[in-house]
GROMACS .gro file of C-alpha atoms in nm:
model
  192
    1UNK     CA    1  10.255  11.001  11.606
    2UNK     CA    2  10.160  10.690  11.599
    3UNK     CA    3  10.431  10.538  11.408
    4UNK     CA    4  10.742  10.802  11.464
    5UNK     CA    5  11.033  10.625  11.270
    6UNK     CA    6  10.850  10.275  11.201
    7UNK     CA    7  10.990  10.171  10.929
    8UNK     CA    8  10.678  10.037  10.729
    9UNK     CA    9  10.721   9.825  10.374
   10UNK     CA   10  10.442   9.913  10.193
   11UNK     CA   11  10.359   9.587   9.943
   12UNK     CA   12  10.129   9.693   9.655
   13UNK     CA   13   9.966   9.414   9.444
   14UNK     CA   14   9.760   9.427   9.155
   15UNK     CA   15   9.380   9.489   9.318
   16UNK     CA   16   9.403   9.834   9.116
   17UNK     CA   17   9.014   9.919   9.235
   18UNK     CA   18   9.208  10.012   9.623
   19UNK     CA   19   9.514  10.177   9.493
   20UNK     CA   20   9.342  10.517   9.601
   21UNK     CA   21   9.222  10.369   9.882
   22UNK     CA   22   9.556  10.249   9.998
   23UNK     CA   23   9.714  10.542   9.857
   24UNK     CA   24   9.508  10.756  10.083
   25UNK     CA   25   9.653  10.503  10.381
   26UNK     CA   26   9.982  10.549  10.288
   27UNK     CA   27   9.936  10.926  10.324
   28UNK     CA   28   9.826  10.868  10.685
   29UNK     CA   29  10.117  10.636  10.716
   30UNK     CA   30  10.362  10.908  10.674
   31UNK     CA   31  10.146  11.185  10.856
   32UNK     CA   32  10.207  10.929  11.172
   33UNK     CA   33  10.594  10.938  11.132
   34UNK     CA   34  10.613  10.614  10.976
   35UNK     CA   35  10.947  10.584  10.722
   36UNK     CA   36  10.708  10.356  10.435
   37UNK     CA   37  10.930  10.156  10.147
   38UNK     CA   38  10.725  10.102   9.908
   39UNK     CA   39  10.738   9.741   9.750
   40UNK     CA   40  10.504   9.714   9.433
   41UNK     CA   41  10.428   9.349   9.270
   42UNK     CA   42  10.521   9.370   8.869
   43UNK     CA   43  10.145   9.363   8.802
   44UNK     CA   44  10.094   9.676   8.999
   45UNK     CA   45  10.412   9.837   8.878
   46UNK     CA   46  10.298   9.757   8.544
   47UNK     CA   47   9.946   9.755   8.433
   48UNK     CA   48   9.752  10.033   8.296
   49UNK     CA   49   9.403   9.952   8.368
   50UNK     CA   50   9.083  10.155   8.421
   51UNK     CA   51   9.135  10.281   8.712
   52UNK     CA   52   9.456  10.462   8.609
   53UNK     CA   53   9.818  10.444   8.420
   54UNK     CA   54  10.050  10.232   8.619
   55UNK     CA   55  10.371  10.591   8.580
   56UNK     CA   56  10.036  10.768   8.772
   57UNK     CA   57   9.990  10.534   9.067
   58UNK     CA   58  10.415  10.506   9.083
   59UNK     CA   59  10.440  10.892   9.054
   60UNK     CA   60  10.204  10.908   9.311
   61UNK     CA   61  10.318  10.652   9.540
   62UNK     CA   62  10.649  10.794   9.519
   63UNK     CA   63  10.602  11.108   9.586
   64UNK     CA   64  10.356  11.034   9.874
   65UNK     CA   65  10.653  10.813  10.064
   66UNK     CA   66  10.937  11.004   9.871
   67UNK     CA   67  11.135  10.691   9.872
   68UNK     CA   68  11.228  10.541   9.498
   69UNK     CA   69  10.928  10.164   9.466
   70UNK     CA   70  11.156   9.836   9.514
   71UNK     CA   71  11.003   9.707   9.134
   72UNK     CA   72  11.245   9.390   9.111
   73UNK     CA   73  11.304   9.060   9.334
   74UNK     CA   74  11.681   9.122   9.311
   75UNK     CA   75  11.639   9.418   9.533
   76UNK     CA   76  11.323   9.329   9.695
   77UNK     CA   77  11.571   9.071   9.826
   78UNK     CA   78  11.778   9.243  10.000
   79UNK     CA   79  11.504   9.331  10.266
   80UNK     CA   80  11.646   9.018  10.458
   81UNK     CA   81  11.996   9.111  10.503
   82UNK     CA   82  11.925   9.425  10.525
   83UNK     CA   83  11.691   9.409  10.835
   84UNK     CA   84  11.596   9.775  10.823
   85UNK     CA   85  11.242   9.705  10.821
   86UNK     CA   86  10.996   9.686  11.163
   87UNK     CA   87  10.722   9.576  11.006
   88UNK     CA   88  10.583   9.501  10.684
   89UNK     CA   89  10.186   9.531  10.490
   90UNK     CA   90  10.053   9.381  10.159
   91UNK     CA   91   9.821   9.621  10.058
   92UNK     CA   92   9.600   9.488   9.882
   93UNK     CA   93   9.686   9.132   9.916
   94UNK     CA   94   9.541   8.982   9.592
   95UNK     CA   95   9.423   8.583   9.651
   96UNK     CA   96   9.701   8.532   9.397
   97UNK     CA   97   9.966   8.650   9.567
   98UNK     CA   98   9.798   8.511   9.909
   99UNK     CA   99   9.828   8.161   9.781
  100UNK     CA  100  10.191   8.219   9.694
  101UNK     CA  101  10.216   8.402  10.049
  102UNK     CA  102  10.114   8.088  10.195
  103UNK     CA  103  10.307   7.806   9.927
  104UNK     CA  104  10.675   7.973  10.005
  105UNK     CA  105  10.625   8.141   9.592
  106UNK     CA  106  10.861   8.428   9.550
  107UNK     CA  107  10.814   8.493   9.227
  108UNK     CA  108  10.780   8.902   9.249
  109UNK     CA  109  10.875   9.128   9.443
  110UNK     CA  110  10.615   9.157   9.760
  111UNK     CA  111  10.674   8.738   9.759
  112UNK     CA  112  11.039   8.837   9.808
  113UNK     CA  113  10.993   9.130  10.000
  114UNK     CA  114  10.753   8.936  10.231
  115UNK     CA  115  11.011   8.601  10.287
  116UNK     CA  116  11.271   8.840  10.336
  117UNK     CA  117  11.126   9.032  10.610
  118UNK     CA  118  10.993   8.705  10.792
  119UNK     CA  119  11.333   8.568  10.798
  120UNK     CA  120  11.449   8.865  10.984
  121UNK     CA  121  11.147   8.782  11.286
  122UNK     CA  122  10.942   8.994  11.243
  123UNK     CA  123  10.571   9.108  11.185
  124UNK     CA  124  10.446   9.114  10.831
  125UNK     CA  125  10.094   9.179  10.794
  126UNK     CA  126   9.828   9.149  10.535
  127UNK     CA  127   9.522   9.316  10.411
  128UNK     CA  128   9.329   9.071  10.178
  129UNK     CA  129   9.127   9.197   9.858
  130UNK     CA  130   9.034   8.885   9.663
  131UNK     CA  131   8.718   8.757   9.496
  132UNK     CA  132   8.762   8.403   9.641
  133UNK     CA  133   8.844   8.406   9.986
  134UNK     CA  134   8.553   8.273  10.070
  135UNK     CA  135   8.630   7.998   9.824
  136UNK     CA  136   8.941   7.866   9.598
  137UNK     CA  137   9.157   8.077   9.878
  138UNK     CA  138   9.009   7.990  10.148
  139UNK     CA  139   9.280   7.710  10.220
  140UNK     CA  140   9.592   7.960  10.222
  141UNK     CA  141   9.374   8.222  10.382
  142UNK     CA  142   9.354   7.933  10.680
  143UNK     CA  143   9.764   7.865  10.644
  144UNK     CA  144   9.885   8.204  10.677
  145UNK     CA  145   9.614   8.271  10.989
  146UNK     CA  146   9.807   7.993  11.149
  147UNK     CA  147  10.121   8.086  11.051
  148UNK     CA  148  10.371   8.305  11.272
  149UNK     CA  149  10.451   8.670  11.249
  150UNK     CA  150  10.183   8.681  10.995
  151UNK     CA  151   9.905   8.898  11.137
  152UNK     CA  152   9.577   9.023  10.850
  153UNK     CA  153   9.410   9.376  10.887
  154UNK     CA  154   9.089   9.295  10.995
  155UNK     CA  155   8.847   9.249  10.682
  156UNK     CA  156   8.493   9.080  10.601
  157UNK     CA  157   8.276   8.980  10.279
  158UNK     CA  158   8.287   9.298  10.002
  159UNK     CA  159   7.927   9.243   9.871
  160UNK     CA  160   7.804   8.954  10.036
  161UNK     CA  161   7.486   8.938   9.777
  162UNK     CA  162   7.646   8.964   9.465
  163UNK     CA  163   8.036   8.805   9.557
  164UNK     CA  164   7.965   8.581   9.830
  165UNK     CA  165   8.275   8.438   9.881
  166UNK     CA  166   8.485   8.785   9.788
  167UNK     CA  167   8.725   8.918  10.148
  168UNK     CA  168   8.821   9.290  10.164
  169UNK     CA  169   9.023   9.430  10.416
  170UNK     CA  170   8.963   9.727  10.685
  171UNK     CA  171   9.268   9.933  10.542
  172UNK     CA  172   9.160  10.200  10.741
  173UNK     CA  173   9.254   9.999  11.040
  174UNK     CA  174   9.609   9.968  10.874
  175UNK     CA  175   9.747  10.154  11.162
  176UNK     CA  176   9.595  10.019  11.459
  177UNK     CA  177   9.677   9.661  11.307
  178UNK     CA  178  10.023   9.790  11.236
  179UNK     CA  179  10.034   9.886  11.674
  180UNK     CA  180   9.942   9.550  11.748
  181UNK     CA  181  10.134   9.308  11.548
  182UNK     CA  182  10.457   9.524  11.686
  183UNK     CA  183  10.347   9.435  11.999
  184UNK     CA  184  10.272   9.010  11.869
  185UNK     CA  185   9.923   9.084  11.906
  186UNK     CA  186   9.671   8.992  11.615
  187UNK     CA  187   9.393   9.296  11.614
  188UNK     CA  188   9.096   9.189  11.727
  189UNK     CA  189   8.800   9.146  11.601
  190UNK     CA  190   8.899   8.953  11.321
  191UNK     CA  191   8.649   8.973  11.119
  192UNK     CA  192   8.445   9.310  11.098
   0.00000   0.00000   0.00000
């Protein structure tokens, strides 16, 4: 087991098209021995979309992790003083959340969890999923690439022809990224 007893916060934001993939990665984390704590942004927690109903996703995530979802700012704030996570992974991280994390805005449970966790000087990982990573959010991406204790799951262009500014993480690289980040290293190569 690669992550036996590692306490991983998995912070999910509203890139709904990636939820099925994220669920697979949550199950992989659990299978590798990680103790996974789910956190959801308000949008991820509340919105029914063409990709599924919010309640169904929450039920699947709760079943996979065996834990209740942290879904309020108040509950997410406790991650800091509780100091119980070894690492946090924002997956998927939308452009909206990316901008908030880069600019220290904490108006969602995910943003608060990220901020609260970083205060303990422990690694935080971002798995990007945004249509504007190479345009409006490029500056925020750059700011976070330069931030202490922040690491990225390797990423690339989603569809360079139809969506030329879109970026998406290689979610199957979450576990290797965690392993490196726990050693205070950015997995390489970052761009795939």
